[in-house]
Amino acid sequence: MQLTSRAKPVDRKPMTWLERIYLWNIFKGMMITLSHLFKRKATIKYPEEKRSFSKVFRGLHILNRDEEGRERCTACGLCAVACPAEAITMEAAERQPGEENLYREEKYAAKYEINMLRCIFCGYCEEACPKDAIYLSQTFAPANYGRQGFIYKKTDLLIPDPKTDPEGYRKAKGEA
Amino acid sequence: MAEQHIKLPEGSIEKTTTTLNLGPTHPATHGVMQNILELDGERIVSAEQTIGYIHRAFEKIAERRPLYQITPLTDRLNYCSSPINNMGWHLTCEKLLGVKTPKRVDYLRIIIMELARISDHLICNSIVGVDSGAYTGFLYVMQYRELIYEIYEEVCGSRLTTNIGRIGGFERNFNDIAFQKIQKFLDEYPRVLKEFENLFTRNRIFMERTIGAGAISAERALNYGFTGPNLRAAGVDYDVRVATPYSSYGDFQFNIPVGSTGDCYDRFLVRNQEMWESLSIIRQAFEKVQEFKGTEADIYHADVPEYYLPEKKDVYTKMEALIWHFKIIMGEIDMPAGEVYNSVEGANGELGFYLVSDGGRTPYRLHFRRPCFIYYQAYEELIKGAMLSDAIIVMSSLNLIAGEMDA
C-alpha cells in the first residue's frame, strides 16, 4: 500500500551462493571480532574507577548552606508539592532569637526527610526550590542494610558547615 | 480405592499437548508479560497473552497531577526511548494550550527524538540478534547507545528516565559538550552501524532464522492497528512524521523504509534502514541548529509564562517571577477546557496522547495510545503453528516492551 512518495523498499535479495556457503561470512564475522580485540576497552573498573558525570547530573540530594553556614531551606514546601513521587516530607518551625547563625530565614525546616526508595530523581525539587536550598548532586548508588536507612534525614542531606569544615563545604558545592 | 491426592483438571490425562508458561519472569521475555503456550512437541498450537504484571495506573495517576508532573510518568512507558514519550507529551500539552514553539526548539527536539529512535532500534535489533543466538553484535552497539545516553545526560541530567524538556521547550540550553557529543556520534556511528549490518544482514544463519518467522500481511496488520516499523515492514508506508508532521518534521528530507512480507527479517531491515534515515535527519537538524545566529541561537524555549518556569535569578530577586514560580509549581493554573489527540512517531509506532480537560488544573482523563499494547494482540496469530524458539524471536522483533504495554 502506497501512502506517500517517500517509500523506499528494503533490500531483500535472496542469498547468493557465496552467502549460502557461509564460509565467507564466518571469516567476515571473525575479522570483525578480531578487530575488536585490539580496540580500546569500553568498560571501566567501576568501584575503583569512576566516570565523571555531566554538571547537571541528577544524583542524590543535598541541602545547601550559605557562605556563613546557615541553612537555606525555609520550609516553604514547594519541593514536596512538586515531587511526583511524593517522597519529601517536612515540618516547619519558627526561628528563635539567638538562632540567626543557624538559619537564614525566620522559618526553617525542623524536620526534612526524603524517602530515597520513592524518589525517582526527576529533579523537580531542585527546579522548584525558590531559595537555592535543594540540589541534586553527582553522587549516586546509595547502599544500606535496611529500608529505614533510605529515609534520609536532614543530617544526611545537609552539606558540611563552611566554618567547621571548609573543605567539605567546597567539595559538596562542587567547587573543589 | 485410595483417595486421589493430586486433583487433575478434567481431561488432563488424555491431553496430548504441553502447557508452557512463557513468562512473566522468563529470561527470554525481556519484560513481565505472560504467554501461556500450548505446545505439541515444539510446535505452538495455541497461545494466550496476559498483561497487567507491570500496570502502574498511570492514566489514573495523571488525573491528579498538574501537566508538568505527568512527564516523569511518560518516561516509564517505553523506557528505551523515553525522550520521544516526553516530547510527545509536551507536544500534546502545547496543542491544548495553543503554544507555538520556536524553530530552534523544534530542531533540538528532533535531534533528541531521533537519537532516542536510534537507541531504541539499536536495542531492538541487537536483541533480535541475541534471541537468535548472536550475542556479539549486541555488545558492540551497546557502547554507542551509551554515547546517546551521555548526550541526554548533558542536556537533562539523567540517562534512562530522562524527563527531558518542559512545556514550551527545554529546561536548559544545550551546552557545548552536548553539541560536541552529538558531533562525535554523527562521526562515529555510521561505521558502527555498518559493522552491525555486516554481522547480521547477510548472515545465512540469521536470515534463515528470521525469514518467514512471524509474518503478517499488510491487511491483517492494519486490521490489528499496527503502526510504526512493524506496519512498515508489512509494506504500508505510514509514518506519523510524514502523515501529520509535528515539530517541524516537514523541513526535513528522509525516506520511509518499507518491507514486503512483514516477517522478522523485514522488521529487522526496516529498523536498520530507519536508523540510517534518523542519522540523516539528525545531521540535517544539527546543521540547521548551527545556522541560528545572534539572539536566535540562544532560544531554547517558547514564551509561555503560564507554564514555563521563570529563570532562577528572577525568582530570587523579583516578586512577579516568584509569584509565577509558585503558581506553576503548585499547579494552580487552569488549563483550557477541551480535548486533544496528538500522536508522535514513537520508536515503536504511533504513540498517541488523548487528553480531555474540563478546564481544571489536572487532566479530566488521559489516555496513552501505546503501540506495544496493540502489537501484543497479534502475538498469538503470529506464532501459531511456529516453533517455540520462533515465539521468542517474534516477541523481540515486535519490540514488545512491558512498560509500554501496561502503562
Coordinates of C-alpha atoms in Angstrom, one line a residue:
Chain A
M1 CA 0.0 0.0 0.0
Q2 CA 1.4 3.3 -1.0
L3 CA 0.5 6.4 1.0
T4 CA 3.4 8.7 0.3
S5 CA 6.0 9.2 -2.4
R6 CA 8.8 8.6 0.1
A7 CA 8.6 4.8 0.5
K8 CA 11.9 3.0 -0.1
P9 CA 11.7 -0.8 -0.2
V10 CA 14.3 -2.5 1.9
D11 CA 16.9 -4.7 0.1
R12 CA 15.7 -8.3 0.5
K13 CA 17.5 -10.1 -2.3
P14 CA 17.9 -13.8 -2.0
M15 CA 21.2 -15.3 -0.8
T16 CA 24.0 -15.6 -3.2
W17 CA 25.9 -18.9 -3.4
L18 CA 28.8 -17.3 -1.5
E19 CA 26.5 -16.4 1.3
R20 CA 24.9 -19.8 1.1
I21 CA 28.3 -21.5 1.6
Y22 CA 28.6 -19.4 4.7
L23 CA 32.4 -19.8 5.0
W24 CA 32.9 -16.3 3.8
N25 CA 30.5 -15.0 6.4
I26 CA 32.3 -16.9 9.2
F27 CA 35.5 -15.2 8.0
K28 CA 33.9 -11.8 7.9
G29 CA 32.4 -12.2 11.3
M30 CA 35.7 -13.4 12.8
M31 CA 37.6 -10.5 11.3
I32 CA 35.1 -8.1 13.0
T33 CA 35.6 -9.8 16.3
L34 CA 39.3 -9.9 15.9
S35 CA 39.5 -6.2 15.1
H36 CA 37.6 -5.5 18.4
L37 CA 40.4 -7.3 20.3
F38 CA 42.7 -4.5 19.6
K39 CA 40.3 -1.7 20.4
R40 CA 40.3 0.4 23.5
K41 CA 38.2 -1.1 26.2
A42 CA 34.8 0.3 26.5
T43 CA 34.3 -0.6 30.2
I44 CA 35.8 1.0 33.3
K45 CA 36.6 -0.8 36.5
Y46 CA 33.7 0.7 38.4
P47 CA 34.3 1.0 42.1
E48 CA 37.9 2.0 41.8
E49 CA 37.5 4.0 38.7
K50 CA 34.6 6.3 38.2
R51 CA 33.4 8.2 35.1
S52 CA 32.7 11.8 35.5
F53 CA 29.1 12.9 35.1
S54 CA 27.7 16.0 33.5
K55 CA 27.4 19.1 35.5
V56 CA 23.6 18.7 35.6
F57 CA 23.6 15.1 36.6
R58 CA 20.7 14.2 38.8
G59 CA 22.0 12.1 41.7
L60 CA 21.4 12.1 45.4
H61 CA 20.1 15.3 47.0
I62 CA 21.9 17.8 49.2
L63 CA 20.6 20.6 51.3
N64 CA 22.5 23.7 50.8
R65 CA 24.0 26.2 53.3
D66 CA 25.1 29.8 52.6
E67 CA 28.6 31.1 53.0
E68 CA 28.1 31.7 56.7
G69 CA 26.9 28.1 57.3
R70 CA 23.2 28.9 57.7
E71 CA 20.7 26.6 56.3
R72 CA 19.0 28.0 53.3
C73 CA 15.8 26.0 53.4
T74 CA 12.8 27.9 54.6
A75 CA 10.4 25.0 54.6
C76 CA 8.0 26.5 52.0
G77 CA 7.1 23.0 50.9
L78 CA 7.4 23.7 47.2
C79 CA 9.7 20.8 46.7
A80 CA 7.2 18.5 48.4
V81 CA 4.4 19.8 46.2
A82 CA 6.4 19.4 43.0
C83 CA 7.6 15.9 43.8
P84 CA 5.7 13.5 41.5
A85 CA 6.7 10.6 43.8
E86 CA 5.6 12.2 47.0
A87 CA 8.9 11.4 48.6
I88 CA 9.6 14.6 50.5
T89 CA 8.1 15.5 53.9
M90 CA 9.0 18.4 56.1
E91 CA 7.9 20.2 59.3
A92 CA 8.4 23.9 59.6
A93 CA 9.4 25.7 62.8
E94 CA 10.0 29.3 63.7
R95 CA 13.5 30.7 64.3
Q96 CA 14.0 31.7 67.9
P97 CA 16.1 34.7 68.9
G98 CA 19.8 33.6 69.0
E99 CA 19.5 31.1 66.2
E100 CA 20.2 33.6 63.4
N101 CA 23.6 32.0 62.9
L102 CA 21.9 28.6 62.1
Y103 CA 19.0 29.5 59.8
R104 CA 19.0 32.1 57.1
E105 CA 15.2 32.8 57.2
E106 CA 12.7 33.3 60.0
K107 CA 11.2 29.9 59.2
Y108 CA 13.2 26.8 58.8
A109 CA 12.7 23.1 58.4
A110 CA 12.7 21.4 61.7
K111 CA 12.3 18.0 60.0
Y112 CA 13.2 17.3 56.5
E113 CA 13.0 13.8 55.1
I114 CA 13.4 12.4 51.6
N115 CA 12.4 8.8 51.0
M116 CA 15.1 7.6 48.6
L117 CA 13.1 4.5 47.9
R118 CA 10.3 6.6 46.5
C119 CA 12.4 9.2 44.8
I120 CA 12.6 9.0 41.0
F121 CA 15.3 11.6 40.6
C122 CA 13.3 13.7 38.2
G123 CA 14.9 16.9 39.5
Y124 CA 11.7 18.8 40.0
C125 CA 12.6 19.6 43.7
E126 CA 15.7 21.4 42.5
E127 CA 13.8 23.2 39.9
A128 CA 11.0 24.1 42.4
C129 CA 13.2 25.5 45.2
P130 CA 12.9 29.3 45.3
K131 CA 15.6 29.5 48.0
D132 CA 18.6 27.8 46.3
A133 CA 18.4 25.2 49.0
I134 CA 18.0 21.7 47.5
Y135 CA 20.2 20.4 44.8
L136 CA 20.8 17.0 43.1
S137 CA 24.5 16.1 43.5
Q138 CA 26.6 13.9 41.4
T139 CA 26.8 11.1 43.9
F140 CA 24.6 8.1 43.3
A141 CA 24.2 4.4 44.2
P142 CA 23.3 4.6 47.9
A143 CA 23.6 1.3 49.8
N144 CA 22.1 0.3 53.1
Y145 CA 21.1 -2.8 55.1
G146 CA 17.6 -1.8 55.9
R147 CA 14.7 0.2 54.4
Q148 CA 14.7 2.7 57.3
G149 CA 18.2 3.8 56.3
F150 CA 16.9 5.0 53.0
I151 CA 14.7 7.7 54.5
Y152 CA 17.3 10.5 54.5
K153 CA 17.0 12.9 57.4
K154 CA 18.2 16.4 57.4
T155 CA 21.5 15.3 58.9
D156 CA 22.1 13.1 55.9
L157 CA 21.3 15.7 53.4
L158 CA 22.9 18.9 54.8
I159 CA 26.3 19.7 53.4
P160 CA 29.2 20.4 55.8
D161 CA 29.4 23.8 57.6
P162 CA 31.9 26.1 55.9
K163 CA 33.0 27.4 59.3
T164 CA 33.9 24.0 60.7
D165 CA 34.7 22.1 57.5
P166 CA 35.5 24.5 54.7
E167 CA 37.0 21.8 52.5
G168 CA 34.0 19.5 52.8
Y169 CA 31.7 22.5 52.0
R170 CA 33.6 23.4 48.9
K171 CA 33.6 19.8 47.8
A172 CA 29.9 19.4 48.4
K173 CA 29.3 22.6 46.3
G174 CA 31.2 21.0 43.5
E175 CA 34.0 23.7 43.6
A176 CA 36.9 21.6 44.8
Chain B
M1 CA -9.8 -47.1 46.3
A2 CA -7.5 -44.8 47.9
E3 CA -8.3 -41.1 47.6
Q4 CA -6.5 -39.4 44.8
H5 CA -4.3 -36.7 46.3
I6 CA -3.5 -34.8 43.2
K7 CA -6.7 -33.3 41.6
L8 CA -6.0 -33.0 37.9
P9 CA -8.3 -30.9 35.7
E10 CA -10.9 -32.8 33.7
G11 CA -9.4 -34.3 30.6
S12 CA -5.8 -33.7 31.5
I13 CA -4.8 -37.3 31.4
E14 CA -5.8 -37.6 27.7
K15 CA -4.3 -34.3 26.9
T16 CA -1.6 -34.6 24.3
T17 CA -0.2 -31.1 24.4
T18 CA 2.1 -29.4 26.9
T19 CA 1.3 -26.2 28.6
L20 CA 4.2 -23.8 28.9
N21 CA 4.2 -20.5 30.8
L22 CA 6.5 -18.3 28.8
G23 CA 6.8 -15.5 31.4
P24 CA 6.1 -13.4 33.4
T25 CA 9.6 -13.9 34.7
H26 CA 11.1 -15.9 31.9
P27 CA 14.6 -14.8 31.0
A28 CA 13.7 -14.7 27.3
T29 CA 10.6 -12.5 27.5
H30 CA 12.5 -9.2 28.2
G31 CA 9.8 -7.9 30.4
V32 CA 7.0 -9.0 32.6
M33 CA 4.4 -10.5 30.3
Q34 CA 2.9 -13.9 30.4
N35 CA 2.3 -16.1 27.4
I36 CA 0.5 -19.4 28.1
L37 CA 1.6 -21.6 25.2
E38 CA 0.0 -24.9 24.3
L39 CA 2.7 -27.0 22.7
D40 CA 2.5 -30.1 20.6
G41 CA 6.1 -31.2 20.8
E42 CA 7.8 -28.0 19.9
R43 CA 5.1 -26.6 17.7
I44 CA 2.8 -24.0 19.2
V45 CA -0.8 -25.0 19.0
S46 CA -2.3 -22.0 20.8
A47 CA -1.2 -19.1 22.8
E48 CA -2.8 -16.8 25.3
Q49 CA -1.3 -13.5 26.2
T50 CA -1.7 -12.0 29.7
I51 CA -0.9 -8.4 30.5
G52 CA -1.1 -6.4 33.7
Y53 CA 2.1 -7.5 35.5
I54 CA 3.6 -4.1 35.4
H55 CA 0.4 -2.0 35.4
R56 CA 1.1 1.2 37.4
A57 CA -2.2 3.0 36.7
F58 CA -0.5 5.9 35.0
E59 CA -3.7 7.1 33.4
K60 CA -5.4 7.3 36.8
I61 CA -2.4 8.9 38.5
A62 CA -2.3 11.5 35.7
E63 CA -5.8 12.6 36.6
R64 CA -4.5 14.1 39.9
R65 CA -1.3 15.7 38.6
P66 CA -0.6 19.1 37.0
L67 CA 0.6 18.8 33.5
Y68 CA 4.3 19.1 34.2
Q69 CA 4.2 16.3 36.7
I70 CA 2.9 13.8 34.1
T71 CA 6.2 13.9 32.2
P72 CA 8.1 11.6 34.6
L73 CA 5.2 9.1 34.1
T74 CA 5.7 9.1 30.4
D75 CA 9.4 8.3 30.9
R76 CA 8.3 4.9 32.1
L77 CA 6.2 3.9 29.2
N78 CA 8.8 2.8 26.6
Y79 CA 11.9 3.2 28.6
C80 CA 14.2 2.5 25.7
S81 CA 13.2 5.8 24.1
S82 CA 11.8 7.9 26.9
P83 CA 12.7 11.3 25.2
I84 CA 10.2 10.6 22.5
N85 CA 7.5 10.0 25.1
N86 CA 8.4 13.2 26.9
M87 CA 8.4 15.2 23.7
G88 CA 5.1 13.6 22.7
W89 CA 3.6 14.6 26.0
H90 CA 4.9 18.2 25.7
L91 CA 3.6 18.5 22.2
T92 CA 0.2 17.3 23.4
C93 CA 0.2 19.9 26.2
E94 CA 1.3 22.6 23.7
K95 CA -1.5 21.6 21.4
L96 CA -4.1 22.0 24.1
L97 CA -2.6 25.3 25.3
G98 CA -2.0 26.6 21.8
V99 CA 1.7 27.2 22.3
K100 CA 3.8 27.7 19.2
T101 CA 7.4 26.7 19.7
P102 CA 10.3 28.4 18.0
K103 CA 12.1 26.7 15.2
R104 CA 15.3 26.1 17.2
V105 CA 13.3 24.3 19.8
D106 CA 11.7 22.1 17.2
Y107 CA 15.1 21.2 15.7
L108 CA 16.6 20.5 19.1
R109 CA 13.7 18.3 19.9
I110 CA 14.1 16.5 16.6
I111 CA 17.7 15.8 17.4
I112 CA 16.8 14.3 20.7
M113 CA 13.9 12.3 19.4
E114 CA 15.9 10.8 16.5
L115 CA 18.7 9.9 18.9
A116 CA 16.1 8.2 21.0
R117 CA 14.8 6.4 18.0
I118 CA 18.2 5.2 17.1
S119 CA 18.8 3.9 20.7
D120 CA 15.5 2.1 20.7
H121 CA 16.0 0.5 17.3
L122 CA 19.5 -0.4 18.3
I123 CA 18.3 -2.3 21.3
C124 CA 15.5 -4.0 19.5
N125 CA 17.6 -5.2 16.6
S126 CA 20.5 -6.3 18.7
I127 CA 18.1 -8.2 21.0
V128 CA 16.7 -9.9 17.9
G129 CA 20.3 -11.0 17.4
V130 CA 20.7 -12.2 20.9
D131 CA 17.5 -14.2 20.7
S132 CA 18.7 -15.8 17.5
G133 CA 21.9 -16.7 19.2
A134 CA 24.3 -13.9 18.2
Y135 CA 25.4 -12.0 21.3
T136 CA 28.3 -10.2 19.9
G137 CA 26.5 -7.5 17.9
F138 CA 24.6 -6.6 21.0
L139 CA 27.7 -5.8 23.0
Y140 CA 29.3 -3.9 20.2
V141 CA 26.4 -1.5 19.7
M142 CA 25.8 -1.1 23.4
Q143 CA 28.8 1.3 23.6
Y144 CA 27.1 3.6 21.2
R145 CA 23.8 3.6 23.0
E146 CA 26.0 4.7 25.9
L147 CA 27.1 7.7 23.9
I148 CA 23.4 8.6 23.2
Y149 CA 22.8 8.4 26.9
E150 CA 25.6 10.7 27.6
I151 CA 24.1 13.3 25.3
Y152 CA 20.8 13.0 27.3
E153 CA 22.8 13.3 30.4
E154 CA 24.4 16.5 29.2
V155 CA 21.0 18.0 28.4
C156 CA 18.7 16.8 31.2
G157 CA 21.0 15.2 33.8
S158 CA 19.7 11.7 33.5
R159 CA 20.2 8.7 31.3
L160 CA 17.3 6.3 31.2
T161 CA 14.3 8.0 32.7
T162 CA 15.2 11.3 31.1
N163 CA 12.3 13.7 32.0
I164 CA 13.7 15.9 29.3
G165 CA 12.2 19.1 28.1
R166 CA 9.4 21.2 29.5
I167 CA 6.2 22.5 28.1
G168 CA 7.3 25.1 25.6
G169 CA 10.9 23.9 25.1
F170 CA 13.8 22.6 27.1
E171 CA 14.8 23.1 30.7
R172 CA 18.2 24.4 29.7
N173 CA 20.1 25.2 26.6
F174 CA 22.3 22.6 25.0
N175 CA 25.9 23.3 26.1
D176 CA 29.0 22.9 24.0
I177 CA 29.7 19.4 25.4
A178 CA 26.3 18.2 24.2
F179 CA 27.0 19.5 20.7
Q180 CA 30.4 18.0 20.7
K181 CA 29.0 14.7 21.7
I182 CA 26.3 14.9 19.0
Q183 CA 29.0 15.6 16.5
K184 CA 31.1 12.7 17.8
F185 CA 28.1 10.5 17.5
L186 CA 27.4 11.6 13.9
D187 CA 31.0 10.9 13.0
E188 CA 31.4 7.5 14.6
Y189 CA 28.0 6.0 14.4
P190 CA 27.8 5.2 10.7
R191 CA 30.9 2.9 11.0
V192 CA 29.3 1.1 13.9
L193 CA 26.0 0.6 12.2
K194 CA 27.8 -0.6 9.1
E195 CA 29.7 -3.1 11.2
F196 CA 26.5 -4.2 12.8
E197 CA 24.9 -4.8 9.4
N198 CA 27.9 -6.7 8.3
L199 CA 27.5 -9.0 11.2
F200 CA 23.8 -9.6 10.7
T201 CA 22.0 -8.7 7.5
R202 CA 23.5 -11.1 5.0
N203 CA 24.4 -13.8 7.5
R204 CA 22.9 -17.1 6.5
I205 CA 22.0 -18.3 9.9
F206 CA 20.4 -15.0 10.8
M207 CA 18.5 -14.9 7.5
E208 CA 17.2 -18.4 7.7
R209 CA 16.3 -17.9 11.3
T210 CA 14.2 -14.8 10.7
I211 CA 12.8 -15.0 7.1
G212 CA 9.3 -16.2 7.3
A213 CA 9.1 -16.1 11.1
G214 CA 6.1 -14.1 12.4
A215 CA 5.0 -12.8 9.1
I216 CA 1.9 -10.7 8.9
S217 CA 0.1 -9.3 5.8
A218 CA -0.4 -5.6 5.4
E219 CA -4.2 -6.1 5.6
R220 CA -4.0 -8.1 8.9
A221 CA -1.5 -5.6 10.3
L222 CA -3.9 -2.7 9.5
N223 CA -6.8 -4.6 11.0
Y224 CA -4.9 -5.0 14.2
G225 CA -4.0 -1.4 14.3
F226 CA -0.3 -1.8 13.7
T227 CA 1.8 1.3 13.2
G228 CA 5.4 2.2 13.1
P229 CA 8.2 -0.1 11.9
N230 CA 6.0 -3.2 12.3
L231 CA 3.4 -1.9 9.9
R232 CA 6.1 -0.5 7.5
A233 CA 7.7 -4.0 7.5
A234 CA 4.4 -5.3 6.2
G235 CA 4.5 -2.9 3.3
V236 CA 2.5 0.2 4.3
D237 CA 4.5 3.4 4.3
Y238 CA 2.6 5.0 7.1
D239 CA 4.8 7.3 9.2
V240 CA 3.3 10.0 11.6
R241 CA 6.3 12.2 10.8
V242 CA 5.2 12.4 7.2
A243 CA 1.4 11.9 7.5
T244 CA 0.9 14.7 10.1
P245 CA 4.3 16.4 10.5
Y246 CA 4.8 17.7 14.0
S247 CA 7.7 19.7 15.5
S248 CA 8.8 20.9 12.0
Y249 CA 9.4 17.4 10.6
G250 CA 8.2 18.9 7.3
D251 CA 11.5 20.7 6.9
F252 CA 13.5 17.5 6.6
Q253 CA 14.2 15.1 3.8
F254 CA 14.0 11.5 4.6
N255 CA 12.6 8.3 3.2
I256 CA 10.3 5.7 4.7
P257 CA 11.8 2.3 4.5
V258 CA 9.1 -0.3 3.8
G259 CA 9.3 -4.1 3.8
S260 CA 7.1 -6.5 1.9
T261 CA 6.2 -9.6 3.9
G262 CA 6.1 -8.3 7.5
D263 CA 8.3 -11.1 8.9
C264 CA 11.1 -10.7 11.4
Y265 CA 13.7 -10.2 8.8
D266 CA 11.7 -7.3 7.2
R267 CA 11.2 -5.7 10.6
F268 CA 14.9 -6.0 11.2
L269 CA 15.8 -4.4 7.9
V270 CA 13.2 -1.7 8.3
R271 CA 14.6 -0.8 11.7
N272 CA 18.1 -0.8 10.4
Q273 CA 17.2 1.4 7.5
E274 CA 15.4 3.7 9.8
M275 CA 18.5 4.2 11.8
W276 CA 20.2 5.5 8.7
E277 CA 17.3 7.8 8.0
S278 CA 17.4 9.0 11.6
L279 CA 21.0 9.7 11.3
S280 CA 20.5 11.8 8.2
I281 CA 17.7 13.7 10.0
I282 CA 20.0 14.4 12.9
R283 CA 22.6 15.6 10.6
Q284 CA 20.2 18.0 8.8
A285 CA 18.8 19.2 12.1
F286 CA 22.3 19.7 13.5
E287 CA 23.2 21.9 10.5
K288 CA 20.0 23.9 10.9
V289 CA 20.7 24.5 14.6
Q290 CA 24.2 25.7 13.8
E291 CA 22.7 28.2 11.3
F292 CA 21.0 30.2 14.0
K293 CA 22.9 33.4 14.8
G294 CA 22.8 36.1 17.4
T295 CA 20.0 36.0 20.0
E296 CA 18.2 33.3 18.0
A297 CA 21.0 30.9 18.8
D298 CA 20.1 31.1 22.5
I299 CA 16.4 30.4 22.3
Y300 CA 15.6 27.1 23.9
H301 CA 12.0 27.6 25.0
A302 CA 8.9 29.3 23.8
D303 CA 7.5 32.3 25.7
V304 CA 4.8 30.6 27.8
P305 CA 4.9 32.4 31.2
E306 CA 1.9 30.4 32.4
Y307 CA 3.7 27.1 32.1
Y308 CA 7.4 27.6 31.6
L309 CA 9.1 28.5 34.9
P310 CA 10.8 31.9 35.1
E311 CA 14.5 32.0 35.3
K312 CA 16.0 31.2 38.7
K313 CA 17.8 34.6 39.1
D314 CA 14.5 36.3 38.6
V315 CA 12.8 34.1 41.1
Y316 CA 15.4 35.0 43.7
T317 CA 15.0 38.7 43.1
K318 CA 11.7 39.6 41.5
M319 CA 8.3 39.4 43.2
E320 CA 6.4 38.8 39.9
A321 CA 8.6 36.0 38.9
L322 CA 8.3 34.4 42.3
I323 CA 4.6 34.5 42.2
W324 CA 4.5 32.8 38.8
H325 CA 7.1 30.3 40.0
F326 CA 4.8 29.3 42.9
K327 CA 1.7 29.2 40.7
I328 CA 3.3 26.9 38.2
I329 CA 4.9 24.6 40.6
M330 CA 1.7 24.2 42.7
G331 CA -0.2 23.5 39.5
E332 CA -2.6 26.4 40.1
I333 CA -3.2 27.3 36.6
D334 CA -6.4 26.3 34.9
M335 CA -6.0 24.8 31.5
P336 CA -8.4 25.4 28.7
A337 CA -11.3 23.0 28.5
G338 CA -11.4 20.7 25.5
E339 CA -9.9 17.5 24.2
V340 CA -6.9 16.9 22.1
Y341 CA -5.3 13.9 20.5
N342 CA -1.8 14.2 19.5
S343 CA 0.5 11.5 18.2
V344 CA 4.1 11.2 17.6
E345 CA 6.1 8.6 15.7
G346 CA 7.5 6.7 18.7
A347 CA 10.3 4.3 18.2
N348 CA 7.8 1.6 18.3
G349 CA 4.9 3.1 16.4
E350 CA 2.3 5.7 16.7
L351 CA 2.4 6.9 20.3
G352 CA -0.7 8.9 21.0
F353 CA -1.9 11.0 23.9
Y354 CA -5.6 11.6 24.3
L355 CA -6.1 14.4 26.8
V356 CA -9.5 15.5 28.0
S357 CA -9.7 18.7 30.1
D358 CA -12.7 20.1 31.8
G359 CA -11.0 23.3 32.5
G360 CA -9.4 22.3 35.8
R361 CA -5.9 22.1 36.9
T362 CA -5.4 18.4 36.1
P363 CA -6.5 16.4 33.1
Y364 CA -10.0 15.1 33.4
R365 CA -8.9 12.0 31.5
L366 CA -5.7 11.0 29.8
H367 CA -5.2 8.0 27.6
F368 CA -1.9 6.8 26.2
R369 CA -2.1 5.0 22.9
R370 CA 0.7 2.6 23.4
P371 CA 1.8 0.8 20.3
C372 CA 3.1 -2.3 22.2
F373 CA -0.3 -3.0 23.6
I374 CA -1.7 -3.2 20.1
Y375 CA 1.1 -5.4 18.8
Y376 CA 0.7 -7.8 21.6
Q377 CA -2.9 -8.6 20.4
A378 CA -1.5 -10.1 17.2
Y379 CA 1.1 -12.2 19.0
E380 CA -1.0 -15.3 19.0
E381 CA -1.7 -15.1 15.3
L382 CA 2.0 -14.5 14.6
I383 CA 3.3 -17.5 16.4
K384 CA 0.5 -20.1 15.9
G385 CA 2.0 -23.1 14.2
A386 CA 5.6 -21.9 14.6
M387 CA 8.3 -23.4 16.8
L388 CA 8.8 -22.4 20.4
S389 CA 12.1 -20.6 19.6
D390 CA 10.3 -18.5 17.0
A391 CA 7.9 -17.3 19.7
I392 CA 10.9 -15.7 21.4
I393 CA 12.3 -14.0 18.3
V394 CA 8.9 -12.7 17.2
M395 CA 8.4 -11.2 20.6
S396 CA 11.7 -9.3 20.5
S397 CA 11.3 -8.3 16.9
L398 CA 7.9 -6.8 17.6
N399 CA 9.8 -4.8 20.2
L400 CA 7.3 -5.6 23.0
I401 CA 8.2 -3.5 25.9
A402 CA 6.3 -4.4 29.1
G403 CA 6.4 -0.8 30.5
E404 CA 4.7 0.5 27.4
M405 CA 2.2 -2.4 27.2
D406 CA 0.7 -1.9 30.6
A407 CA 1.1 1.8 31.3

